[in-house]
Short mmCIF file of C-alpha atoms in Angstrom, two decimals:
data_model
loop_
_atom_site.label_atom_id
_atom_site.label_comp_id
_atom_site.label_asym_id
_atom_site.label_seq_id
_atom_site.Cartn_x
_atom_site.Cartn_y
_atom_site.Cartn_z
CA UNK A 483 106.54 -4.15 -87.12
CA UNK A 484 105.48 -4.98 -83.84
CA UNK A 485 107.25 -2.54 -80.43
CA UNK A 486 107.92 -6.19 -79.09
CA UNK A 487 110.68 -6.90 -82.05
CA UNK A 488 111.57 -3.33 -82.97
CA UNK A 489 115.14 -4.28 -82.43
CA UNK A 490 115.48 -7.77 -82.04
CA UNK A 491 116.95 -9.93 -84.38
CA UNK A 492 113.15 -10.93 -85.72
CA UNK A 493 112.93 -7.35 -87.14
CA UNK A 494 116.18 -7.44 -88.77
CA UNK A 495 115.61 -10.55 -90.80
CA UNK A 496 112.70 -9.25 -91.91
CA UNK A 497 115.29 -5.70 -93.17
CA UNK A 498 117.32 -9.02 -94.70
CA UNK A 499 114.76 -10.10 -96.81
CA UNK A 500 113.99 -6.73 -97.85
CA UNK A 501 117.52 -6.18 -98.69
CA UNK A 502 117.63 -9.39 -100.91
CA UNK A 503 114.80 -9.00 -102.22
CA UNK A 504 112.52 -6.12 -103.28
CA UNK A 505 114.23 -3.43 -101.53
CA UNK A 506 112.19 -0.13 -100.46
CA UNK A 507 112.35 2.86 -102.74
CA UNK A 508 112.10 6.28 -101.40
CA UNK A 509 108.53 6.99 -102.37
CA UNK A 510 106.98 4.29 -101.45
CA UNK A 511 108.80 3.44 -98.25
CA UNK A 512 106.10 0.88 -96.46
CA UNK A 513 107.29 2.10 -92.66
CA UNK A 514 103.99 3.77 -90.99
CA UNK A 515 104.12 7.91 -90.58
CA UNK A 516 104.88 9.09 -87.02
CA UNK A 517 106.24 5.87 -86.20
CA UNK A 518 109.67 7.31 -85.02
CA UNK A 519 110.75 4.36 -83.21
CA UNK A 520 110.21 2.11 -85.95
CA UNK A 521 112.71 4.56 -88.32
CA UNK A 522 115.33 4.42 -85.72
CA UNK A 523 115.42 1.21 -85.29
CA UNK A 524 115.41 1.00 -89.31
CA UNK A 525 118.28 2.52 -89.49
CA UNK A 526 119.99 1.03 -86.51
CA UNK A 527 119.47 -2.58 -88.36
CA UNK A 528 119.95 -1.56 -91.72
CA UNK A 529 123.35 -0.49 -90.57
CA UNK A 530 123.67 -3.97 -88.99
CA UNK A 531 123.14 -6.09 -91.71
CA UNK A 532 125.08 -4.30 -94.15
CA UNK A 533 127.81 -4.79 -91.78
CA UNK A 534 127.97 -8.14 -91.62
CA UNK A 535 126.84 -8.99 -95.78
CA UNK A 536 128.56 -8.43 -98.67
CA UNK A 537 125.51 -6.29 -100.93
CA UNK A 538 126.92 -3.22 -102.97
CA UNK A 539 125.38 0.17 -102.27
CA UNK A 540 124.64 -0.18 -106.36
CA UNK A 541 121.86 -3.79 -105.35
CA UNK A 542 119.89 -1.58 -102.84
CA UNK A 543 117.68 1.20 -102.92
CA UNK A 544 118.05 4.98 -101.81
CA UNK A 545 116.22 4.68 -98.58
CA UNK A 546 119.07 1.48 -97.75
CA UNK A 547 121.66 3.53 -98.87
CA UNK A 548 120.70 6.35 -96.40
CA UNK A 549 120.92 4.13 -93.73
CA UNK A 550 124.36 2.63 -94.95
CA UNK A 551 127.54 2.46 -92.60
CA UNK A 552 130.07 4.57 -94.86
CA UNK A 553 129.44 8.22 -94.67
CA UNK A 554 130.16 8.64 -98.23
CA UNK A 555 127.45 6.46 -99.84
CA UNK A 556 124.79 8.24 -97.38
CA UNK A 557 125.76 11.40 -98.40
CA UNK A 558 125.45 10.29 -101.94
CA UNK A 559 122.04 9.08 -100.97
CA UNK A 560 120.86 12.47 -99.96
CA UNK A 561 121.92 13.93 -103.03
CA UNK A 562 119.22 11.54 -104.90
CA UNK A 563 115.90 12.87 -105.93
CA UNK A 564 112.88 12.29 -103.05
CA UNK A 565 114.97 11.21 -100.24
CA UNK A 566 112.43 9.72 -97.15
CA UNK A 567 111.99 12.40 -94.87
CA UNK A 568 112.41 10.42 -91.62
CA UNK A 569 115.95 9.20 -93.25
CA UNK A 570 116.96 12.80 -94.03
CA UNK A 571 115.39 13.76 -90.44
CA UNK A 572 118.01 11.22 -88.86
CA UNK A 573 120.49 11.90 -90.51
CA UNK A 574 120.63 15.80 -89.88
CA UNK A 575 122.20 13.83 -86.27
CA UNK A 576 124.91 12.12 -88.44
CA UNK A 577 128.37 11.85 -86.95
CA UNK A 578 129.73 12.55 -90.57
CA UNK A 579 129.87 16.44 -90.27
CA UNK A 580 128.95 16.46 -94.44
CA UNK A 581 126.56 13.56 -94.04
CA UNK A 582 124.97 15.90 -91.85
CA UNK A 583 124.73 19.65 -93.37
CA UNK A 584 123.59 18.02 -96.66
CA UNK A 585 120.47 17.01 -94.42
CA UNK A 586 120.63 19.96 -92.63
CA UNK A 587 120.03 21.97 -95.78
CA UNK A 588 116.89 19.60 -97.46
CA UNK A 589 115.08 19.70 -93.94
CA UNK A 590 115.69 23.22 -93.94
CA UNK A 591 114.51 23.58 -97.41
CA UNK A 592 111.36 21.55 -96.28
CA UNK A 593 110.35 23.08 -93.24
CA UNK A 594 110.34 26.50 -95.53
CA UNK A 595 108.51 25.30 -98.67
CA UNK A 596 105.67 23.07 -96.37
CA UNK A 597 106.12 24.41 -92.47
CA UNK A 598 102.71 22.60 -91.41
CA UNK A 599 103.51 19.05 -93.12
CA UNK A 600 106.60 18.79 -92.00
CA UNK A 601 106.16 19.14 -88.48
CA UNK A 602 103.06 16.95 -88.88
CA UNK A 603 105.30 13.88 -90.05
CA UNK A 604 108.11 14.18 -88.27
CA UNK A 605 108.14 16.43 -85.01
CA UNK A 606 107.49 12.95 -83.31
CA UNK A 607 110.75 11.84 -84.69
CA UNK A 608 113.07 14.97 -84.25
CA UNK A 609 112.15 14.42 -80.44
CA UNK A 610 113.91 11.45 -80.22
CA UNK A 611 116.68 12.64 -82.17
CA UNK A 612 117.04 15.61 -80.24
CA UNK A 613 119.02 13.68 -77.56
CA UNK A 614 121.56 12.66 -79.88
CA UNK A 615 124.84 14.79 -79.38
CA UNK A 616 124.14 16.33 -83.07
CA UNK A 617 120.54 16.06 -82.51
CA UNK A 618 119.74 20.03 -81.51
CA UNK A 619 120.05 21.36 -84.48
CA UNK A 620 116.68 20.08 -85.94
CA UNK A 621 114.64 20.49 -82.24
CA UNK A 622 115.45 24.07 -82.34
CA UNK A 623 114.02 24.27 -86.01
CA UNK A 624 111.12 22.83 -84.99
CA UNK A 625 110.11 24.53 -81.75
CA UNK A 626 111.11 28.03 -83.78
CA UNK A 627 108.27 27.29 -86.68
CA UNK A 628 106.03 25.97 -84.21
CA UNK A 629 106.17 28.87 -82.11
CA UNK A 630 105.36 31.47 -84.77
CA UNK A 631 102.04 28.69 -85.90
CA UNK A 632 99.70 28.49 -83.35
CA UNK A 633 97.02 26.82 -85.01
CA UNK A 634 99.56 23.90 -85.44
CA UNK A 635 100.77 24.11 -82.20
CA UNK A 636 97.03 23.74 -80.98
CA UNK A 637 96.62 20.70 -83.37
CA UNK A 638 100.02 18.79 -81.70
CA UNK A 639 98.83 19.35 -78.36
CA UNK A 640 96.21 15.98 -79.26
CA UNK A 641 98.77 14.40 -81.04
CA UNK A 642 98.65 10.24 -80.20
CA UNK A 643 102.27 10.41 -79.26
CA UNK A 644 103.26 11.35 -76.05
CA UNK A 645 106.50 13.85 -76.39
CA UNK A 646 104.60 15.05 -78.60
CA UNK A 647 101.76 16.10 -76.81
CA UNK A 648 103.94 17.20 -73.90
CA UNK A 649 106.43 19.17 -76.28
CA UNK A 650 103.85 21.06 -77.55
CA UNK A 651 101.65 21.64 -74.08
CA UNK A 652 105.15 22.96 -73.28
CA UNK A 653 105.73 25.70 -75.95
CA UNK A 654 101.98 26.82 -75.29
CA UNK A 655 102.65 27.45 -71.96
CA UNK A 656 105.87 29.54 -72.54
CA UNK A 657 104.14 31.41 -75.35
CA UNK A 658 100.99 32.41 -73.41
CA UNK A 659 98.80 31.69 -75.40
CA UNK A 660 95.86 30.57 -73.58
CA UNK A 661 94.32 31.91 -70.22
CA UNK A 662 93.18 29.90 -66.72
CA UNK A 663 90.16 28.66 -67.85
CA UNK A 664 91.43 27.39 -71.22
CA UNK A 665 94.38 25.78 -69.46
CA UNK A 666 91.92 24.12 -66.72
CA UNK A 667 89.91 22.56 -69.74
CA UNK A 668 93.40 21.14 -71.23
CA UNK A 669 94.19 19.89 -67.76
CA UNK A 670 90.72 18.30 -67.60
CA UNK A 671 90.70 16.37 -70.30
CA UNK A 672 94.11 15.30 -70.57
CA UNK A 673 94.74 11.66 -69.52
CA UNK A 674 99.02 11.93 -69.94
CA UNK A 675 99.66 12.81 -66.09
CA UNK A 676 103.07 14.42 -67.27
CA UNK A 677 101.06 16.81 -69.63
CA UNK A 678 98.40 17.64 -67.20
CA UNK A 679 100.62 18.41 -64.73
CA UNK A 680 101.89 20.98 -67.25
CA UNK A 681 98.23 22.24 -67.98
CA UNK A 682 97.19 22.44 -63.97
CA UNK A 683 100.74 24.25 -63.02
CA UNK A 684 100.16 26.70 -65.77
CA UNK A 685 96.15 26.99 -64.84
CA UNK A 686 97.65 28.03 -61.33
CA UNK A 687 99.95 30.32 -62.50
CA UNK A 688 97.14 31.86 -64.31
CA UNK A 689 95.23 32.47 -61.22
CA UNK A 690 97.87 33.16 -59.46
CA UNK A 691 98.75 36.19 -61.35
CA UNK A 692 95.50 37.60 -62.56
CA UNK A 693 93.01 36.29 -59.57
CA UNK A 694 90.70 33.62 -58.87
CA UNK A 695 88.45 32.18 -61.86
CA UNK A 696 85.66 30.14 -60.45
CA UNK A 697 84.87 28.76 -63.57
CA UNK A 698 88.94 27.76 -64.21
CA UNK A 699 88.45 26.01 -60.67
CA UNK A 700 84.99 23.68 -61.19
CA UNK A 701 86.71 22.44 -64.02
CA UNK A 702 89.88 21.24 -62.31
CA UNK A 703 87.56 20.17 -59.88
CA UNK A 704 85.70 17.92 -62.32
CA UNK A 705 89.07 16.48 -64.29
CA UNK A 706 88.93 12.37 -64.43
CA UNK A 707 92.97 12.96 -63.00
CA UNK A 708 93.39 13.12 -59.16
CA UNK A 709 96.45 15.15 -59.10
CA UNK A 710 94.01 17.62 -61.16
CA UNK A 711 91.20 17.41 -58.76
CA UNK A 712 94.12 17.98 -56.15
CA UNK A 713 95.05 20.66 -57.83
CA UNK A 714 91.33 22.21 -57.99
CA UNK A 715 90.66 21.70 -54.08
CA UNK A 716 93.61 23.54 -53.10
CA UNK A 717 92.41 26.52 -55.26
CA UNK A 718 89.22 26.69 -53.34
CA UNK A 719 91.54 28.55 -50.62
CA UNK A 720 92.27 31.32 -52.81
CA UNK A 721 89.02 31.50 -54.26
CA UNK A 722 87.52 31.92 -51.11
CA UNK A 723 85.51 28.46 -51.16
CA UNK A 724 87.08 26.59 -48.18
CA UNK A 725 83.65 25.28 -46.90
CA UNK A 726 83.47 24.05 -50.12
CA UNK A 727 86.57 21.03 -48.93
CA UNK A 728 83.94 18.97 -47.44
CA UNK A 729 82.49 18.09 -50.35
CA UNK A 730 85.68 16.41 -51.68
CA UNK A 731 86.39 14.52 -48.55
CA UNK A 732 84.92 11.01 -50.02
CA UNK A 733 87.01 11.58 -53.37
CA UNK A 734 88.28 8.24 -54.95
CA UNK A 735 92.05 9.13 -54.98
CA UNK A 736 94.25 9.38 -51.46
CA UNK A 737 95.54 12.65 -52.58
CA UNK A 738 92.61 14.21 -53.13
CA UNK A 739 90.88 12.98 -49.71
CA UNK A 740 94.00 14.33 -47.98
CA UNK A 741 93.68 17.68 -49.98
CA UNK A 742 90.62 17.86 -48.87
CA UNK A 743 91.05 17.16 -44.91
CA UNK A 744 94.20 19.97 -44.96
CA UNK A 745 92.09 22.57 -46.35
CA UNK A 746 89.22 21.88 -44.06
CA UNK A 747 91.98 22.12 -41.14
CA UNK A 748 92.68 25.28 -42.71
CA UNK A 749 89.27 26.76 -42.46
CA UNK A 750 89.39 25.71 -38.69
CA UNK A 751 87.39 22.63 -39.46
CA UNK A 752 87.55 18.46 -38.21
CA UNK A 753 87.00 15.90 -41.05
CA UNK A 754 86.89 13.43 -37.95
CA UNK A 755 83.21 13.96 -36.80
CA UNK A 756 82.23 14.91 -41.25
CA UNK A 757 83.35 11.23 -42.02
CA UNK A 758 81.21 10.43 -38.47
CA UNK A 759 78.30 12.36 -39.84
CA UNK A 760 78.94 10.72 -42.99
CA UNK A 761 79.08 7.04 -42.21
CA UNK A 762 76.25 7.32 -39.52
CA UNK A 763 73.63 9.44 -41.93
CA UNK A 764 70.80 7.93 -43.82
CA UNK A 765 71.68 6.21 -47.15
CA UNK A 766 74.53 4.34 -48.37
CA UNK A 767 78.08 5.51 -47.28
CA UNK A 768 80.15 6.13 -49.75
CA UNK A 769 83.03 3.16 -50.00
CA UNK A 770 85.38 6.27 -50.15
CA UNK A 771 84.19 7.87 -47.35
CA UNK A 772 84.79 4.90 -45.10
CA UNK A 773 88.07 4.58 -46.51
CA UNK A 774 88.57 8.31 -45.55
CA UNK A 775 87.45 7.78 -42.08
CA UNK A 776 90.01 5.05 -41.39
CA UNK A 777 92.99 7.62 -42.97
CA UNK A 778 92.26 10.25 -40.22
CA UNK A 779 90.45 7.63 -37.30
CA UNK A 780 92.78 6.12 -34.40
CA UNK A 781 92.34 2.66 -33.23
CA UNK A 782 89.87 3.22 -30.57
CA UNK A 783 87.45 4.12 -34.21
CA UNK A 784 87.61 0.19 -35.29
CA UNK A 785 84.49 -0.50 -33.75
CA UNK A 786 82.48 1.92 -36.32
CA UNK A 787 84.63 -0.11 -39.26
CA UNK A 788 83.37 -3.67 -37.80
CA UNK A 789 79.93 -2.65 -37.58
CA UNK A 790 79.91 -1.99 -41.49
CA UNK A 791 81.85 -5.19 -42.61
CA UNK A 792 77.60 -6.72 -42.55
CA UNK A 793 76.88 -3.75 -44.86
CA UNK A 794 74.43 -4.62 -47.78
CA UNK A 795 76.50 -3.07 -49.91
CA UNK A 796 80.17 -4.82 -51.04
CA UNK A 797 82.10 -1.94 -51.75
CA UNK A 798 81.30 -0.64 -47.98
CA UNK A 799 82.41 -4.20 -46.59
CA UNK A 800 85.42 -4.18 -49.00
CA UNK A 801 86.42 -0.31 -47.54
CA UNK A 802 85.31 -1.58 -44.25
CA UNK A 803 88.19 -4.40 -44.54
CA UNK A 804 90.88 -2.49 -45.98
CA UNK A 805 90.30 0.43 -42.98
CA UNK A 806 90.40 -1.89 -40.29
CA UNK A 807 93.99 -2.77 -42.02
CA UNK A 808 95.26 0.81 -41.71
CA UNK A 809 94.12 1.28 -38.40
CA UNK A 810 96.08 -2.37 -38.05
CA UNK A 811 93.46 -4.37 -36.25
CA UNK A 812 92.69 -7.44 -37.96
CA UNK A 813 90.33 -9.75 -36.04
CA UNK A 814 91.01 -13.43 -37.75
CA UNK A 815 87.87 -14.78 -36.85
CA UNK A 816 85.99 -11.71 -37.90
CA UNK A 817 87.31 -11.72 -41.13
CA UNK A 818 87.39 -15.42 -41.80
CA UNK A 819 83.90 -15.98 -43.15
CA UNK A 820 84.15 -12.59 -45.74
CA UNK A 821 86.66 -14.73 -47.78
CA UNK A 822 83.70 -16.28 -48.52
CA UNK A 823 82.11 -13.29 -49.62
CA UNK A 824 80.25 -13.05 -53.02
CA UNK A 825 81.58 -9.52 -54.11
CA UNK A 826 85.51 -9.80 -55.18
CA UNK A 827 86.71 -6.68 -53.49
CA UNK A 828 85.83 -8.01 -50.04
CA UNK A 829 87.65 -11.34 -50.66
CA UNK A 830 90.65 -9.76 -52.37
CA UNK A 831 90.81 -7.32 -49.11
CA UNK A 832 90.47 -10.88 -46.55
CA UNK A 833 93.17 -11.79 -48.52
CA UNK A 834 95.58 -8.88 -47.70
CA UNK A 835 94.48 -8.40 -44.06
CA UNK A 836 94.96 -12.04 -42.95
CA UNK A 837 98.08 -12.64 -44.93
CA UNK A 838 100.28 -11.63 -42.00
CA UNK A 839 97.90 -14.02 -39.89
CA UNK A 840 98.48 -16.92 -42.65
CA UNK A 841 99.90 -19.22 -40.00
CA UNK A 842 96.77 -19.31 -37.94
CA UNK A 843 94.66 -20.01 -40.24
CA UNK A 844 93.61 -23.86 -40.78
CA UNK A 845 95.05 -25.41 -43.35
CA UNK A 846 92.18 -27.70 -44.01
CA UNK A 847 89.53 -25.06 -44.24
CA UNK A 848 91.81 -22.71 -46.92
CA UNK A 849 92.66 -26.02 -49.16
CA UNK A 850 89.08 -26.69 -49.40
CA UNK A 851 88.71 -22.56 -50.87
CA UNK A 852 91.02 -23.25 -53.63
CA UNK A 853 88.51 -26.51 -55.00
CA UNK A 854 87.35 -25.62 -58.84
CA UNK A 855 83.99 -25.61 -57.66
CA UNK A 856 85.07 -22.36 -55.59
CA UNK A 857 84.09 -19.04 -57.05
CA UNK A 858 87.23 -17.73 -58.98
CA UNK A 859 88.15 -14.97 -56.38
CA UNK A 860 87.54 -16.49 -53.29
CA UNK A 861 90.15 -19.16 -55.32
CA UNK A 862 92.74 -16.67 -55.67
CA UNK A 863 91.93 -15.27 -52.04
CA UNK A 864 92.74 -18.56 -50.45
CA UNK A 865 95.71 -19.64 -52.20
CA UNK A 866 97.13 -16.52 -51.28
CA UNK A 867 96.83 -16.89 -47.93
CA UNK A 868 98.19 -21.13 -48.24
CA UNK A 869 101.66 -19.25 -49.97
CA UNK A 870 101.84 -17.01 -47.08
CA UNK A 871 101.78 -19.64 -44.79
CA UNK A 872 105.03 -20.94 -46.23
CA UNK A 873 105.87 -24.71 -46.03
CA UNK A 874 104.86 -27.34 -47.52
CA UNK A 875 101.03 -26.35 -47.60
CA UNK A 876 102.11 -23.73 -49.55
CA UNK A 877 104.31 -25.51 -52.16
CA UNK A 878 101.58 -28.48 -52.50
CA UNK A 879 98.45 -25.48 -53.27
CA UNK A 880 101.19 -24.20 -55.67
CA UNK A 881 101.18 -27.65 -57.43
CA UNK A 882 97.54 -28.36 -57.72
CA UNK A 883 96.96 -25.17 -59.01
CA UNK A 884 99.93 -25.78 -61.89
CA UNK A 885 97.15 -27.10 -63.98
CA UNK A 886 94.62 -25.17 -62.83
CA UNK A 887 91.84 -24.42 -65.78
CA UNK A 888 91.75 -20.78 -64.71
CA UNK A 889 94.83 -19.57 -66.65
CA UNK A 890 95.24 -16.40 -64.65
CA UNK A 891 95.45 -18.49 -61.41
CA UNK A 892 98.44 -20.98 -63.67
CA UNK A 893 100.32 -17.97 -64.07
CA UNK A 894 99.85 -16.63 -60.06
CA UNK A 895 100.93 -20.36 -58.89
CA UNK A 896 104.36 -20.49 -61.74
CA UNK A 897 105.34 -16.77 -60.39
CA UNK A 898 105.06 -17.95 -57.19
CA UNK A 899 106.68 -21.33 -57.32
CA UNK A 900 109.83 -19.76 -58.98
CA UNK A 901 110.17 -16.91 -56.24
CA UNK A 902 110.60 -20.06 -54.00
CA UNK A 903 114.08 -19.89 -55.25
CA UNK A 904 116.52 -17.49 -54.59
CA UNK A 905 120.52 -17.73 -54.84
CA UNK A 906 120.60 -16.36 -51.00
CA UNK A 907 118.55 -18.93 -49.61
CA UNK A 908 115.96 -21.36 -49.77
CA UNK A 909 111.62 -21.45 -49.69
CA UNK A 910 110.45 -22.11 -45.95
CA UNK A 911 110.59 -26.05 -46.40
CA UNK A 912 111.17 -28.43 -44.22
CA UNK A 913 114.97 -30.70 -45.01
CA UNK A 914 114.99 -34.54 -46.34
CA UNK A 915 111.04 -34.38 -46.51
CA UNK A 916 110.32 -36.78 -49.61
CA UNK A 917 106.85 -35.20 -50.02
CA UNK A 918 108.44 -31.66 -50.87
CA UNK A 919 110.70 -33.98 -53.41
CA UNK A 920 107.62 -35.05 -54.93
CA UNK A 921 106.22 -31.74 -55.13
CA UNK A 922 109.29 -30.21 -56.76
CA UNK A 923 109.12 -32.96 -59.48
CA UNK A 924 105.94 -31.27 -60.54
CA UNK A 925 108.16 -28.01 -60.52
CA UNK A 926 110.58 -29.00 -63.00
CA UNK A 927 109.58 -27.01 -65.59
CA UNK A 928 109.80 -23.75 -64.03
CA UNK A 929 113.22 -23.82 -63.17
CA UNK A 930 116.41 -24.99 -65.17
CA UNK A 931 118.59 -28.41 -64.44
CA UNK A 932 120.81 -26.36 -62.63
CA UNK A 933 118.33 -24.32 -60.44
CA UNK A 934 116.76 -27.18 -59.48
CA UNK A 935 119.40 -29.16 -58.96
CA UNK A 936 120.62 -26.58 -56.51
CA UNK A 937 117.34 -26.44 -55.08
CA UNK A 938 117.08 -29.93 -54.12
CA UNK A 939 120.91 -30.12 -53.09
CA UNK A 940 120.11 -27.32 -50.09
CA UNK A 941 117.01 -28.87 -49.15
CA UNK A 942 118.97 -32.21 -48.44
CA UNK A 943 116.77 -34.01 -51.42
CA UNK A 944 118.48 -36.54 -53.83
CA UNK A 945 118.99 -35.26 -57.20
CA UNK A 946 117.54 -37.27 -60.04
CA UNK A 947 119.89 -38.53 -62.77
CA UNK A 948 120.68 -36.80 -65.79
CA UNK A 949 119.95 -38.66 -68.84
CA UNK A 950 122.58 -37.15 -70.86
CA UNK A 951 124.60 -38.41 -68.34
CA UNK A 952 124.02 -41.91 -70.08
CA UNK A 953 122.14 -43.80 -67.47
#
């Protein structure tokens, strides 16, 4: 069952044909372990389609019957041999008070004769249930077994499922268990931010309470996650390592460069004249450390930015682009020939920068960018800029570009053609211009007969008959 149809009404003829058919038994339900979702929304549609059909509990099988709208026939249900866990799992949230202490007492019975197997298959599950109104009962269970196991606790915390993961990062924490350097390596190495937030603010706690650990910082210093990295430069202040804030400076993330700038102007330090140092050394700047230049440089700095958009290296030119944006000095003619430039990035960053300039730019000399004999960024990089300019230019690359060959450039010119239209106003297009009637004619399978007909109406066009109007 695919996430895309959990609930839809594809999902549920699927339970229909089930139900007529060869119904599920409890043993040999065919619904995947862990997949929580999928058993909620089993029940959720099982419950629909016995309420609209006419199949006695007495045609169906146990695991149906669990699921079934009267109270009575799931509590029967429960008092079958081999129930399905997930059922009994949901329905210890029933509404029906005796629907749910009957499952109360066989997930109680369950968790004592098989503690580790039971939270295995359906901790996942009892997650989601837990924000049901009836649905604390079995989270409190859980978290009380799972507490007194660490081993299993320690297993969880690399479950695939996210609350999961972060449910049982969270009862580690609380419990202790691990110290600064073991919660740094967690942090590390986890790629859910929400759970490695949990691992760094616990890793700091750690050092905040029982001193700095060098080795607990390198390794938040070495995490793929920049809010971990973050995390890791500001601890250099406590561990006595300021000068060490320099060498973070041309980090890939934002946050981290900006960590890294405070804690040098904490150590009575200027990243201005390091990025300086940096960009006019021997070797290849680092694309990051240009962009960090252009975060802490003032306009006055955008001649050191122009001088590397000729930089052998794309990534530079690309920074180089993108920092003469933030310092907001964009030179048109400067920046005109790099959207033919060979490396993506640098196009892609033309493309931003001279989207405000759009109208300036000749219309001629974009239309020819978007040919098909045009390298597929520097494609996308022009017709960007033809849209900004509005109009009919705009509308008439939009067109062309309809049946593009390069699918992901069709899907750029539909999205854009449709946010033409808005019930507040209309595209910038000029009134009673029969060429933009031509060009919507191409359009007419974006929009519906009444969208378009709207459309047209505001722009002073004539509407085209309606064939099911009989003419």
């Amino acid at each position: 069952m695919s996430a895309g149809s959990r609930d839809g009404r594809g999902t549920e003829r699927a339970y229909a044909r089930l139900l007529t058919g060869a119904a599920p038994d409890g043993a040999g339900f065919s619904l995947p372990r862990g997949a929580a979702a999928e058993w909620i929304g089993f029940d959720h549609a099982v419950r629909r389609i016995h309420h609209r059909s006419y199949v006695t509990p007495a045609d169906v099988s146990a695991a149906w019957r669990l699921c079934h709208r009267d109270g009575r026939i799931r509590e029967a249900a429960l008092r079958e041999p081999g129930p399905v866990p997930e059922l009994v799992a949901i329905r210890c949230a029933d509404w029906v008070p005796a629907v749910r202490e009957r499952a109360r007492g066989l997930l109680a019975a369950a968790l004592a004769a098989d503690p580790a197997g039971t939270l295995r298959r359906l901790t996942p599950l009892v997650l989601r249930l837990g924000r049901r109104e009836q649905g604390a009962w079995a989270l409190e269970r859980f978290q009380a077994v799972l507490g007194a196991t660490a081993g299993l606790l320690g297993e969880l915390r690399g479950s695939p499922d996210l609350p999961t993961r972060r449910f049982a990062a969270r009862l580690t924490v609380d419990a202790g268990l691990l110290d600064a350097r073991e919660l740094a390596l967690l942090a590390a190495g986890e790629l859910d931010p929400a759970a490695a937030r949990l691992w760094t603010d616990a890793a700091l706690a750690a050092m905040a309470a029982g001193g700095p650990d060098d080795g607990a910082v390198d390794t938040l210093l070495g995490a793929h996650g920049a809010m971990v990295r973050a995390a890791g430069v500001t601890a250099l202040r406590r561990a006595g390592r300021t000068a060490e804030a320099a060498d973070h400076l041309a980090d890939r993330s934002g946050t981290v460069r900006a960590c890294a700038r405070w804690l040098v102007r904490q150590g009575g330090g200027d990243p201005y004249p390091l990025y300086r140092e940096a960009l006019a050394g021997p070797g290849r700047p680092s694309p990051y450390a240009v962009t960090g230049f252009a975060e802490c440089a003032r306009r006055p700095d955008a001649p050191v930015l122009r001088a590397l958009l000729e930089h052998p290296d794309g990534q530079v030119r690309a920074a180089a682009v993108a920092g003469l944006r933030l310092l907001d000095t964009t030179d048109i003619e400067l920046l005109r020939p790099l959207l033919d430039d060979p490396v993506p990035a640098v196009a892609r960053e033309v493309g931003r920068s001279l989207s405000g300039s759009a109208p300036l730019l000749p219309v001629d000399w974009l239309t020819a960018r978007i040919a098909p004999d045009r390298p597929p960024h520097t494609r996308r990089a022009a017709y960007r800029l033809l849209f900004a300019r509005g109009g009919v230019a705009g509308l008439r690359a939009s067109t062309e570009l309809l049946t593009d060959r390069d699918p992901a450039l069709r899907a750029i010119a539909e999205q854009r053609v449709q946010s033409m239209w808005s019930p507040y106003g209309t595209a910038d297009l000029p009134v009673r211009d029969p060429a933009v009637g031509t060009l919507l004619d191409r359009c007419t399978h974006l929009f519906s007969d009444h969208v378009m007909r709207r459309m047209r109406s505001r722009l002073g066009l004539p509407n085209r008959p309606d064939p099911s109007d009989g003419y």
